[in-house]
Amino acid sequence: MLFSESWLRSFINPALTTDELAEKLTMAGLEVEDVTAVAPEFNNVVVAEVVTCRDHENSDHLHVCEVNAGTGELLQIVCGAPNVRAGVRVPCALEGAVMPGGFKIKKTKLRGELSRGMLCSAKELGVGEETGGLWILPEDAPIGQSIREYAELDEKVFEIKLTPNRGDALSVLGVARDLQAMTGEKMVLPNMEPVEPTRQCKMPVHVEDHDLCGRFTGRVIRNVNAKAETPDWMKRRLERAGLRPISALVDISNYVMVELGRPSHFYDMKKLANKHLTVRWAKDGETVKLLNGETVELSPYYGVICDGDTPECLAGIMGGEASQISLDTTDVFVEVAFWQQLAIQGRCRKLNFSTDAAHRYERGVDFASHVEYMERLTRLVLEICGTDDTQVGPIDDQIFNLPKREPVTMRVARCLKVIGMDIPVEAMHDTFRQLGFEFTFENDVFTVVPPAYRFDIEIEEDLIEEVARLYGYEKLPDRPPLARIAMKSALENTRSAHALRLEAANLGYQELINFSFVPEAWEKDFANNETPIRLRNPIASHLSVMRTQLIGGLVDILKYNLNRKAERVRIFELGRVFLNDPTVLDGPWSVKGIRQPQHIAGLAYGTADDLQWGEAARNVDFYDVKGDVERLVAPLSARFVKEALPGLHPGRSAAIYIGEHKVGFIGELHPALAHQYDLQKSPIVFELAIEPLMTVELPRFSGLSKFQPMRRDIAVVVANDVEVETLFDAVRNAAQADVRLANLDDFRLFDVYRKEGSDEKSLAFTVEMGARNDVAVDDKTADALMTGVIEALASVGAQLRA
C-alpha cells in the first residue's frame, strides 16, 4: 500500500523524523518496504507564466514565448509543447538548472531564436507520465516559487507491505490508528459531520441474499457538477497512492477508499432504467459488462447488483458500464455496502483480474461506520461538485447480517510464556486501551471484544501478538536454546529422498522444481485422468488441477530448453503427486480423501552421450534410461514388465517392479504427444514412487570361497512374443523352491538371435554356480542344477536349442 507522508501526518503528527516514523511502523508489524521521494533530484525550476506566445518562423511546431518567471524580466524561451499558450502557468527551468539525470539547462539558440530556459512537462521532472505537453498549473500558482516547494515534491511516499490478515491497515486511517497506539499522539479525523437532507428522495434497494450483503447504505444526490475539476491536493494524494485521477466523482470515491479503507460506488441514476436496485446471487446464463470493458458470464458463484432484475454490477468487485458516471452525470446514487468476506474471496482469481475494492472486501472492512463514511463522501461531493441547485437525500441504511464479534480471552501466564519475556500487566492494559479494544480483566484473564474493523482478532494468540508488537519486538531478549540438540541417526536399512536426488545428479540429470498445480490437459495427456483434483481458487486459470504425475512438467521444461537451443537434455524432479483416495482421513499432514505420495521422475532427450570422438553419435533409447533406473534404485533390483501405459509408446514402455510391487513406469513418449508438444523426437521418461525405494537390505558379510565358480551356457528357443523377464522370473522362483538350484549364483542373458521370417527367437544364458559351505561344485551338482534350470525354462515354453 502506498501513501504520502503528509497525508498520514494530517491524521497524526508525532515528533518523529521520516526515518524514525518508518522504523516505528515496521517494528509494529506494518513493514515499510520503501520510502521514496516524490520527485528525483533537480533544482532551479520555478512557477512561471507564459505572457506571449507566437509561432516560430522557421519551424512548423516550435513556439517562441515570453515568460514571467519572477526574475524581474521577461525571458524568451522556445517551446515545442502543443499545449503552450499565453496565460498558462507552468514549471520553468531557468538557466543553470540541473534536470533529473544531470542534464544542465543553458542559454541556446533554436533555429535562430534565443532560448533562455525550458518549459517543463511533468514527465521531464520525473513526477508523472506523458500527458501530451506541459504541466499546466492552477491559475493561482505563485509566480517565481520553486516548483518543488509549490507541488510538495520533497515529501516522501511510504510503501508498506501488509500481511493478508491486516485488512484494517489498507487505509491511511488504519495506519494512523496503529501509530496512535504506538505513540499516544492525538489523532485528528476528517470531517464526518452529518449533512442534513434537503430533499426526501431515496433509491429503493431490495437485498435478497443476506449471506452476500450484510449491510447496504445508500444516498441520492441530485444536480451535481460532474465536470468540476478535482482539487490539486486530492490529485496529488491519489497519484502518490498509486491511483490515476480520472474525474471528480471517481476521484472522490477512490480518495475515501484509501483514506478510510471503505470502497464505495457511484451510479448515474438517469442510466438506471428500473429506478430500483436488487442485490442477489447471479443466475446461470446471465452476463454483465463491467467498467473495464469485459463482459463476464455469471453463475451463482458471483453476487450482483441489479437494475431491477438485470445485472448491473459485480458485487464488491467492479461496477457496470451501463450505469457508470460520466462528465454529463447530474444525479448520482452513492452506495456503501458491506459484502461478506466469503462472498468475495476467490472471485477475482477466477475472473483473472483484481480490484482495490475486492482486495479490501476479501480481508474484511469496517461494517460499523457506514453512516459516517457516507457523510464523508457526501461532504466531499458537495465541496467539489456541489452547485446552488444540489439536493441531498436522506441516508438509507439497511442492516441485515453483520458478523458477530465474539469475545476473545487472553491469559496473562500464556502471554508471558509465548512471548518469552516478563511484560507488566499494566502494559497489557495499555495495549488494549490504546488500540481502542473493549476489554475486561478478571482472574488474570483479559476478555476482549474486537472492534468492527479488526477481522484478524479471533484467537488468544492474536491478542498476544498485539501485546508483543506494541510493547516492542526490539525489546525481546536474545536467549540461546537451553536444551542440548542431538541429531538422531537414521536407520541403517533406510535411505533418504535426498540420496535419490544425489544419485540422479550423479547420473547426469539436472533437478527442477515445478508447481504442484498443472493444466488439466496434462492430466488427460500423460495420465489419462478425466477426474483430477480441481482447485477452487487457482493462481492462474490454466493451472487449475493438482498433478497425479510429474511427466507433464518435465515435458514442458524440455520444450522450454529446446526453444533456447539446448540439444541434449537430462532433467528430473522429486515432488509430491495428489491422488484421490477415500481411505485417507484428515490429519496434521493429510487432507481427507487425498493421498500425497512423493515421486521421482526423469526425462532424457537427445544423444546418448555428450559430444566425443570415441563412438558414433546416437539418440538415447529405452535401454539407456533403463540402466539409469537400475542404478538409481540400487541396491534394490528392478524388474521391467512390458505394459501399455498412458502417454507412452505402446511397444516401448514397461512397468517397473520392486519384488512383487509395481513402483513406476518407463517408456518412450507417445509419438502423437511428441508431435502435439512440438518435439522433433520422443524423449524417454520414467517415474517412480519414492516410498518403496526407501528401505534397502543391509549388507551381509560372506567370506570369499577358495573354490572357483563354475559356468555353463545354455541356449533355448521361445516364441517371439515371450518376454525375457518371464524366463528370469521362472528361474528365480525355481531357485527359491528347488534345492537343486541352491548353488545358483547368477543367471544372465548374453545373446539374442532372431532368424528373419521365423516366429521364434534364440536366447543364450550364462549360468554361474558357486561353492556352498566350502564344498566345491562338482559335475553331479552342476548337472542337477542345469536340469532344474531347464525344467524351469520349459515350464514357460522354452525348449533347448538343437
XYZ file of C-alpha atoms in Angstrom, residues 53-731:
679
model
C 3.257 33.009 -27.446
C 3.887 33.149 -31.198
C 4.781 30.567 -33.823
C 8.443 30.127 -34.722
C 9.116 31.494 -38.218
C 11.457 28.634 -39.150
C 9.505 25.712 -37.666
C 6.061 24.180 -38.008
C 5.889 23.009 -34.387
C 8.027 25.330 -32.255
C 6.714 28.398 -30.423
C 8.554 31.477 -29.170
C 7.307 32.512 -25.721
C 7.885 35.410 -23.389
C 7.810 34.062 -19.860
C 7.487 35.751 -16.465
C 9.449 33.553 -14.030
C 9.629 36.109 -11.222
C 13.166 37.189 -12.151
C 12.252 40.820 -12.814
C 12.436 40.472 -16.608
C 10.624 38.544 -19.314
C 12.568 35.517 -20.565
C 12.366 34.386 -24.187
C 12.018 30.612 -24.314
C 11.453 28.407 -27.357
C 8.993 25.582 -26.658
C 7.647 22.715 -28.749
C 4.777 21.594 -26.494
C 1.403 21.504 -28.278
C -0.471 22.911 -25.268
C 1.631 26.035 -24.689
C -0.360 29.276 -24.907
C -0.406 32.728 -23.426
C -1.758 32.938 -19.892
C -0.924 29.465 -18.635
C 1.301 28.833 -15.641
C 3.856 26.082 -15.996
C 7.166 24.883 -14.452
C 10.136 26.716 -15.951
C 13.742 25.540 -15.696
C 15.946 28.621 -15.569
C 19.466 28.960 -16.903
C 21.794 26.791 -14.809
C 19.026 24.428 -13.685
C 20.069 20.787 -13.316
C 17.344 18.437 -14.504
C 16.756 14.799 -13.470
C 19.573 12.695 -14.835
C 22.108 15.563 -14.565
C 21.142 17.473 -17.736
C 22.016 21.185 -17.343
C 19.920 23.983 -18.869
C 21.948 26.551 -20.850
C 21.210 29.586 -22.958
C 20.981 28.409 -26.565
C 19.555 29.184 -29.998
C 16.892 27.032 -31.620
C 16.606 27.670 -35.366
C 17.818 31.222 -34.928
C 15.745 32.176 -31.864
C 17.347 32.650 -28.455
C 16.025 30.378 -25.683
C 16.861 31.194 -22.053
C 15.397 28.196 -20.252
C 12.937 25.345 -20.706
C 9.237 24.972 -20.034
C 8.696 21.548 -18.486
C 6.237 18.676 -18.566
C 5.550 16.531 -15.516
C 7.397 13.649 -17.158
C 10.519 15.760 -17.695
C 10.542 16.496 -13.964
C 10.014 12.812 -13.120
C 6.677 13.321 -11.379
C 4.178 11.915 -13.864
C 3.500 10.245 -17.162
C 3.402 11.917 -20.551
C 0.151 13.888 -20.880
C 0.709 15.469 -24.271
C 2.545 18.606 -23.278
C 3.465 20.979 -20.484
C 2.480 20.523 -16.866
C -0.322 23.102 -16.619
C -0.526 24.532 -13.091
C -3.514 26.221 -11.403
C -4.070 29.880 -12.217
C -3.272 30.899 -8.641
C 0.152 29.200 -8.555
C 2.599 31.826 -7.216
C 4.988 33.008 -9.929
C 8.653 32.568 -9.034
C 8.067 29.971 -6.304
C 10.141 26.801 -6.522
C 8.082 24.044 -8.086
C 9.465 21.618 -5.501
C 8.005 23.771 -2.746
C 4.735 24.564 -4.528
C 3.938 20.948 -5.517
C 5.443 19.447 -2.341
C 7.879 17.408 -4.389
C 10.280 16.939 -1.485
C 7.865 14.897 0.598
C 8.210 11.135 0.944
C 5.962 8.306 -0.157
C 5.711 5.254 2.106
C 5.179 1.770 0.734
C 4.103 -0.699 3.388
C 3.939 -4.460 2.986
C 0.939 -5.837 4.834
C 0.239 -9.400 5.858
C -3.098 -10.718 4.490
C -4.768 -10.608 7.919
C -4.299 -6.835 8.353
C -7.057 -5.571 6.083
C -7.732 -2.795 8.618
C -4.384 -1.206 7.692
C -5.299 -0.849 3.988
C -6.063 2.824 4.609
C -4.379 5.925 5.931
C -6.823 5.867 8.846
C -5.826 2.278 9.677
C -2.120 3.134 9.695
C -2.861 6.221 11.789
C -4.744 4.098 14.346
C -1.699 1.898 14.861
C 0.593 4.913 15.021
C -1.641 6.465 17.673
C -1.498 3.248 19.709
C 2.304 3.238 19.496
C 2.983 6.923 20.196
C -0.029 8.075 22.208
C -0.362 11.146 19.968
C -3.818 12.574 19.342
C -5.435 11.575 16.055
C -7.471 14.063 14.004
C -10.250 12.539 11.899
C -11.601 14.090 8.689
C -14.912 15.934 8.809
C -17.718 13.371 9.043
C -20.378 15.674 10.470
C -23.909 14.825 9.243
C -25.163 16.564 6.120
C -28.812 17.461 6.546
C -31.088 16.183 3.752
C -32.553 18.877 1.535
C -34.926 16.571 -0.315
C -36.805 13.409 0.641
C -35.682 11.111 -2.156
C -34.448 7.526 -1.898
C -33.444 4.802 -4.297
C -35.413 1.612 -3.471
C -32.949 -1.217 -2.722
C -34.012 -4.806 -2.063
C -31.376 -7.180 -0.669
C -32.487 -10.766 -1.310
C -29.431 -12.703 -0.092
C -28.071 -11.743 3.310
C -25.184 -14.215 3.021
C -23.984 -11.934 0.225
C -24.660 -8.473 1.658
C -24.807 -7.801 5.396
C -25.450 -4.059 5.242
C -26.408 -1.674 2.441
C -26.220 2.096 2.820
C -27.263 4.445 0.032
C -27.908 8.097 -0.646
C -29.254 10.112 -3.570
C -27.513 13.369 -4.510
C -29.079 15.380 -7.359
C -27.853 18.241 -9.565
C -24.104 17.764 -9.105
C -21.468 19.183 -11.424
C -19.504 16.136 -12.624
C -17.321 18.412 -14.787
C -15.846 20.103 -11.740
C -12.072 19.935 -11.503
C -10.602 17.620 -8.883
C -8.673 19.763 -6.364
C -4.928 19.732 -6.773
C -4.374 18.425 -3.218
C -6.618 15.450 -3.873
C -4.931 14.678 -7.196
C -1.519 14.751 -5.540
C -2.565 12.402 -2.756
C -4.170 9.961 -5.203
C -1.161 9.950 -7.528
C 1.180 9.346 -4.622
C -1.044 6.464 -3.526
C -0.614 4.898 -6.968
C -4.025 5.933 -8.349
C -4.608 7.926 -11.520
C -7.015 10.883 -11.226
C -9.926 10.381 -13.630
C -12.826 12.721 -12.829
C -14.070 14.466 -9.721
C -16.709 11.893 -8.693
C -14.470 8.896 -9.395
C -11.590 10.580 -7.590
C -13.752 11.231 -4.509
C -14.721 7.548 -4.342
C -11.096 6.428 -4.691
C -9.900 9.051 -2.219
C -12.236 7.908 0.564
C -11.300 4.271 -0.134
C -7.603 4.994 0.500
C -8.310 7.471 3.292
C -10.782 5.379 5.311
C -10.440 1.899 3.796
C -14.068 1.955 2.677
C -14.852 1.172 -1.006
C -17.930 2.847 -2.452
C -19.667 3.082 -5.813
C -21.452 5.897 -7.660
C -24.346 5.181 -10.069
C -25.652 7.562 -12.719
C -29.323 7.488 -11.737
C -30.539 8.566 -15.171
C -28.966 5.430 -16.661
C -30.845 3.116 -14.315
C -33.898 2.081 -16.322
C -35.885 0.495 -13.477
C -35.111 3.075 -10.785
C -34.640 0.405 -8.127
C -31.801 -1.962 -7.230
C -31.834 -5.641 -6.296
C -28.935 -7.374 -4.551
C -28.755 -11.154 -5.057
C -26.660 -14.063 -6.237
C -26.338 -14.267 -10.008
C -28.104 -16.887 -12.111
C -26.616 -19.215 -14.693
C -26.529 -17.662 -18.137
C -26.621 -14.026 -17.012
C -23.922 -11.605 -18.179
C -22.720 -8.168 -17.148
C -20.426 -5.696 -18.928
C -18.011 -4.146 -16.443
C -16.222 -0.801 -16.280
C -13.042 -2.398 -17.677
C -14.904 -3.323 -20.869
C -15.050 -7.049 -20.136
C -18.293 -8.957 -20.410
C -18.471 -11.607 -17.700
C -20.597 -14.733 -17.900
C -22.187 -15.171 -14.494
C -23.141 -18.074 -12.267
C -24.457 -18.362 -8.692
C -20.814 -18.138 -7.578
C -20.956 -14.339 -8.052
C -23.026 -11.679 -6.338
C -24.651 -8.965 -8.434
C -26.436 -5.657 -8.008
C -29.283 -5.486 -10.485
C -31.109 -2.628 -12.139
C -34.483 -4.192 -11.456
C -33.620 -7.784 -12.323
C -30.869 -7.030 -14.871
C -27.319 -7.492 -13.519
C -25.609 -4.137 -13.370
C -22.521 -4.602 -11.138
C -20.392 -7.407 -9.737
C -20.951 -7.098 -6.010
C -17.842 -5.952 -4.155
C -15.666 -6.207 -7.268
C -16.494 -3.747 -10.051
C -19.291 -1.558 -11.323
C -21.090 -1.970 -14.616
C -20.583 0.032 -17.774
C -24.298 0.710 -18.263
C -24.657 2.946 -15.180
C -21.171 4.416 -14.991
C -20.843 8.091 -14.211
C -19.552 10.491 -16.845
C -18.930 14.210 -17.174
C -22.598 14.591 -18.113
C -23.850 12.944 -14.915
C -26.086 15.144 -12.750
C -27.878 12.719 -10.405
C -25.931 10.082 -8.503
C -26.759 7.259 -6.137
C -23.924 6.572 -3.698
C -23.532 3.001 -2.446
C -21.610 1.958 0.662
C -22.168 -1.768 1.285
C -20.758 -4.487 3.492
C -20.106 -7.581 1.397
C -19.456 -10.787 3.306
C -15.833 -11.916 3.055
C -16.717 -15.404 1.835
C -18.896 -13.885 -0.889
C -15.924 -12.034 -2.399
C -12.906 -14.250 -1.701
C -11.603 -16.100 -4.758
C -13.839 -14.359 -7.289
C -11.118 -12.111 -8.723
C -8.797 -15.057 -9.303
C -11.485 -16.777 -11.295
C -12.034 -13.595 -13.303
C -8.272 -13.121 -13.901
C -8.249 -9.542 -12.667
C -8.196 -7.809 -9.320
C -9.632 -4.564 -7.968
C -8.788 -2.396 -4.985
C -12.329 -2.811 -3.674
C -12.277 -6.621 -3.806
C -8.805 -6.627 -2.225
C -10.299 -4.893 0.808
C -13.598 -6.774 0.969
C -11.768 -10.108 0.872
C -9.907 -9.133 4.043
C -12.870 -7.503 5.760
C -13.899 -3.849 6.035
C -15.388 -1.841 8.882
C -19.108 -2.633 8.997
C -19.987 -0.366 11.917
C -19.282 3.090 10.444
C -21.265 3.138 7.198
C -23.173 6.277 8.068
C -20.023 8.221 8.989
C -18.308 7.177 5.780
C -21.367 8.185 3.759
C -21.288 11.592 5.396
C -17.620 11.974 4.443
C -18.398 11.081 0.825
C -21.347 13.474 0.779
C -19.307 16.381 2.119
C -16.592 15.889 -0.488
C -19.174 15.693 -3.295
C -20.778 18.927 -2.096
C -17.430 20.702 -1.663
C -16.081 19.718 -5.074
C -19.104 19.031 -7.305
C -21.853 20.911 -5.493
C -23.926 23.639 -7.129
C -26.600 26.039 -5.914
C -29.210 23.506 -7.072
C -27.619 20.407 -5.491
C -30.080 18.391 -3.433
C -29.158 15.715 -0.904
C -31.470 12.890 0.097
C -31.536 11.127 3.462
C -29.258 8.174 4.191
C -30.975 4.823 3.647
C -29.135 2.386 5.944
C -30.323 -1.236 5.845
C -28.731 -3.774 8.218
C -29.282 -7.493 7.693
C -26.476 -9.826 8.718
C -23.375 -8.366 10.343
C -20.508 -10.516 11.676
C -20.712 -11.312 15.352
C -17.734 -10.093 17.347
C -17.157 -12.966 19.726
C -15.093 -12.149 22.825
C -11.523 -13.461 22.798
C -9.742 -14.312 26.033
C -6.035 -13.987 26.821
C -4.398 -15.475 29.892
C -1.571 -13.416 31.337
C 0.513 -16.537 32.022
C 0.017 -17.787 28.473
C 1.003 -14.393 27.068
C 4.248 -14.348 29.044
C 5.084 -17.909 28.047
C 4.509 -17.351 24.315
C 6.393 -14.057 24.173
C 9.204 -15.342 26.391
C 9.763 -12.254 28.495
C 8.217 -10.556 31.523
C 5.736 -7.904 30.405
C 3.889 -5.963 33.112
C 0.148 -6.489 33.238
C -0.188 -2.699 33.084
C 1.456 -2.782 29.666
C -1.171 -5.279 28.514
C -3.896 -2.945 29.781
C -2.264 -0.075 27.885
C -2.074 -2.142 24.686
C -5.786 -2.867 24.539
C -6.761 0.635 25.643
C -4.520 2.328 23.077
C -5.839 0.054 20.319
C -9.407 1.012 21.205
C -10.452 -2.519 22.188
C -13.273 -3.091 24.644
C -11.985 -5.399 27.380
C -12.404 -6.625 30.917
C -9.784 -8.086 33.258
C -10.575 -10.682 35.877
C -8.564 -13.501 37.480
C -5.516 -12.776 35.327
C -7.575 -13.189 32.155
C -8.334 -10.442 29.644
C -11.624 -10.739 27.765
C -11.506 -8.598 24.634
C -14.250 -7.729 22.141
C -12.584 -6.945 18.793
C -13.732 -3.763 17.029
C -15.673 -3.984 13.769
C -12.597 -3.177 11.671
C -10.292 -5.848 13.146
C -11.126 -9.157 11.448
C -7.761 -10.627 12.453
C -8.565 -10.904 16.187
C -10.024 -14.404 16.590
C -7.885 -16.454 18.987
C -5.719 -15.951 22.054
C -2.506 -15.795 20.047
C -3.871 -12.814 18.082
C -4.118 -10.811 21.291
C -0.664 -11.957 22.371
C 0.685 -10.657 19.067
C -0.905 -7.263 19.722
C 0.758 -7.101 23.137
C 4.151 -8.068 21.707
C 4.145 -5.630 18.810
C 3.013 -2.644 20.863
C 5.360 -3.446 23.752
C 8.134 -3.620 21.161
C 9.622 -6.521 19.269
C 13.004 -4.851 19.688
C 12.737 -5.426 23.449
C 12.587 -9.195 23.115
C 15.742 -10.660 24.697
C 18.183 -12.828 22.759
C 18.305 -16.152 24.548
C 20.161 -19.238 23.339
C 18.307 -22.565 23.493
C 18.586 -24.238 26.897
C 18.283 -27.853 25.806
C 21.009 -29.796 24.049
C 20.295 -30.592 20.460
C 21.200 -34.080 19.313
C 20.789 -35.387 15.804
C 19.071 -38.729 15.576
C 20.839 -41.250 13.411
C 18.877 -42.747 10.544
C 18.201 -46.470 10.441
C 20.892 -48.333 8.545
C 18.421 -50.069 6.285
C 16.836 -46.799 5.086
C 17.888 -44.019 2.770
C 16.544 -40.514 2.298
C 14.876 -38.961 -0.692
C 17.909 -36.704 -0.912
C 20.065 -39.763 -1.587
C 17.977 -40.373 -4.704
C 18.486 -36.751 -5.711
C 22.246 -37.137 -5.416
C 22.217 -40.366 -7.411
C 20.120 -38.786 -10.179
C 22.539 -35.854 -10.301
C 25.481 -38.260 -10.463
C 23.808 -39.910 -13.454
C 23.868 -36.562 -15.286
C 20.311 -35.372 -14.621
C 19.596 -31.780 -13.529
C 16.926 -31.201 -10.892
C 13.985 -28.901 -11.440
C 11.007 -27.853 -9.323
C 7.559 -27.315 -10.829
C 4.227 -26.170 -9.423
C 2.017 -28.913 -8.000
C -0.931 -27.394 -9.863
C -0.912 -28.055 -13.594
C -3.071 -27.601 -16.699
C -5.951 -30.051 -16.906
C -4.769 -31.095 -20.384
C -1.561 -32.568 -18.895
C -3.575 -34.920 -16.730
C -5.521 -36.162 -19.742
C -2.444 -36.470 -21.969
C 0.046 -38.066 -19.574
C -2.167 -39.905 -17.075
C -5.462 -40.414 -18.923
C -7.065 -38.817 -15.857
C -10.522 -37.403 -16.538
C -11.308 -36.582 -12.898
C -8.319 -34.708 -11.436
C -8.474 -32.853 -8.133
C -9.654 -29.352 -9.054
C -8.580 -26.151 -7.316
C -11.260 -23.827 -6.017
C -9.101 -20.715 -6.394
C -6.276 -21.379 -8.894
C -3.484 -18.798 -9.020
C -3.887 -18.825 -12.810
C -6.764 -20.072 -14.928
C -4.661 -22.699 -16.742
C -3.162 -24.098 -13.504
C -6.494 -25.469 -12.377
C -5.857 -29.047 -11.152
C -3.453 -30.924 -8.876
C -0.993 -33.215 -10.602
C -1.078 -37.013 -10.394
C 2.141 -37.379 -12.406
C 5.383 -35.446 -12.917
C 5.902 -36.128 -16.634
C 3.902 -33.113 -17.845
C 6.199 -30.691 -16.044
C 9.305 -32.417 -17.423
C 7.999 -32.221 -20.991
C 7.141 -28.535 -20.512
C 10.651 -27.736 -19.275
C 12.146 -29.823 -22.088
C 10.275 -27.696 -24.607
C 11.477 -24.528 -22.833
C 15.097 -25.680 -23.137
C 14.768 -26.814 -26.745
C 13.420 -23.363 -27.649
C 16.704 -22.000 -26.282
C 18.892 -24.212 -28.497
C 19.566 -26.984 -26.000
C 20.209 -30.255 -27.867
C 20.825 -32.781 -25.100
C 18.590 -32.610 -22.018
C 18.619 -34.743 -18.857
C 16.213 -33.494 -16.160
C 14.472 -34.933 -13.120
C 12.052 -33.829 -10.413
C 11.319 -35.173 -6.963
C 7.975 -33.992 -5.647
C 4.505 -34.885 -4.495
C 1.589 -36.037 -6.588
C -2.028 -35.871 -5.459
C -4.282 -38.896 -5.818
C -7.929 -39.429 -4.910
C -8.082 -41.942 -2.064
C -11.233 -42.199 0.088
C -9.324 -44.117 2.774
C -7.214 -41.078 3.735
C -8.526 -39.172 6.765
C -7.907 -35.594 7.880
C -4.765 -35.160 9.945
C -1.903 -32.741 10.668
C -0.168 -33.735 7.419
C -3.056 -35.065 5.360
C -6.264 -33.947 3.693
C -9.318 -36.164 3.732
C -9.664 -38.176 0.535
C -6.303 -37.150 -0.948
C -3.134 -39.238 -0.861
C 0.075 -37.272 -1.406
C 2.983 -39.646 -2.113
C 6.382 -38.456 -3.285
C 7.536 -39.477 -6.745
C 10.771 -39.084 -8.667
C 10.623 -38.726 -12.436
C 13.249 -38.249 -15.097
C 13.481 -37.404 -18.796
C 16.268 -37.962 -21.321
C 16.353 -36.361 -24.758
C 18.955 -36.033 -27.476
C 22.124 -38.055 -27.881
C 23.071 -40.850 -25.509
C 26.461 -39.235 -24.766
C 27.918 -35.760 -24.861
C 29.934 -34.810 -27.901
C 33.006 -37.045 -28.069
C 35.173 -38.831 -30.656
C 35.243 -42.382 -29.304
C 31.836 -43.508 -30.559
C 29.412 -42.514 -33.247
C 26.591 -40.282 -32.005
C 23.246 -42.000 -31.430
C 19.968 -40.993 -29.821
C 19.225 -42.033 -26.270
C 16.965 -45.082 -26.174
C 14.860 -47.129 -23.788
C 17.779 -49.254 -22.611
C 19.963 -46.241 -21.736
C 17.338 -44.902 -19.350
C 16.543 -48.424 -18.108
C 20.173 -48.649 -16.988
C 19.837 -45.262 -15.251
C 16.768 -46.510 -13.379
C 18.578 -49.679 -12.299
C 21.456 -47.615 -10.923
C 19.019 -45.213 -9.260
C 17.182 -47.938 -7.307
C 20.310 -49.997 -6.484
C 20.955 -51.937 -4.284
C 17.318 -52.890 -4.907
C 16.699 -54.946 -8.011
C 14.142 -53.633 -10.515
C 12.088 -55.757 -12.878
C 10.660 -54.349 -16.090
C 7.406 -55.806 -17.376
C 6.047 -54.801 -20.761
C 2.837 -52.782 -20.376
C 0.913 -50.219 -22.424
C 0.739 -47.015 -20.344
C -0.991 -43.629 -20.834
C 1.072 -41.145 -22.810
C 3.763 -43.689 -23.785
C 4.603 -45.609 -26.952
C 2.614 -48.866 -26.636
C 5.553 -51.025 -27.795
C 8.288 -49.190 -25.931
C 7.010 -48.895 -22.393
C 7.155 -51.042 -19.277
C 6.002 -51.127 -15.691
C 8.737 -51.162 -13.049
C 8.508 -53.624 -10.171
C 10.491 -53.968 -6.957
C 9.759 -57.519 -5.867
C 6.061 -58.037 -6.498
C 5.114 -54.370 -6.084
C 4.656 -52.041 -9.033
C 6.517 -48.842 -8.246
C 6.512 -46.920 -11.517
C 6.941 -46.968 -15.250
C 9.414 -46.237 -18.030
C 8.996 -45.667 -21.719
C 9.215 -43.526 -24.800
C 6.741 -40.656 -25.089
C 3.919 -41.444 -27.500
C 4.667 -40.050 -30.982
C 1.293 -38.279 -31.073
C 2.161 -36.400 -27.873
C 5.639 -35.602 -29.172
C 4.008 -34.010 -32.225
C 1.398 -32.238 -30.075
C 4.098 -30.666 -27.878
C 6.312 -29.719 -30.875
C 9.109 -32.193 -30.128
C 11.208 -33.432 -33.056
C 11.637 -36.810 -31.405
C 10.189 -38.609 -28.432
C 12.065 -38.359 -25.119
C 12.469 -41.339 -22.785
C 10.754 -40.822 -19.422
C 10.398 -42.687 -16.146
C 8.547 -42.149 -12.891
C 8.899 -43.999 -9.578
C 7.173 -43.869 -6.222
C 9.693 -42.920 -3.522
C 8.377 -44.888 -0.548
C 9.176 -48.423 -1.868
C 12.760 -47.301 -2.542
C 13.448 -46.041 0.964
C 14.098 -49.439 2.591
C 17.125 -51.435 1.444
C 18.730 -54.634 2.655
C 21.667 -54.324 4.990
C 24.979 -55.549 3.548
C 25.845 -59.036 4.775
C 29.315 -60.385 5.151
C 30.165 -63.599 3.348
C 33.659 -64.942 3.009
C 35.239 -65.490 -0.362
C 35.150 -69.110 -1.423
C 38.506 -70.756 -2.058
C 36.878 -72.626 -4.938
C 36.428 -71.102 -8.360
C 32.852 -70.679 -9.646
C 31.644 -72.953 -12.407
C 29.976 -71.536 -15.528
C 27.858 -73.253 -18.107
C 25.992 -71.801 -21.058
C 22.549 -72.756 -22.206
C 20.587 -71.741 -25.326
C 16.793 -72.030 -25.592
C 14.203 -71.262 -28.216
C 10.979 -69.394 -27.380
C 8.224 -67.664 -29.282
C 8.941 -64.083 -30.313
C 6.224 -62.709 -28.038
C 7.683 -64.264 -24.885
C 9.439 -61.658 -22.735
C 12.892 -62.433 -21.354
C 11.672 -61.281 -17.927
C 9.294 -64.269 -17.944
C 12.274 -66.637 -18.149
C 14.129 -64.770 -15.419
C 11.065 -64.982 -13.158
C 10.757 -68.730 -13.780
C 14.395 -69.403 -12.819
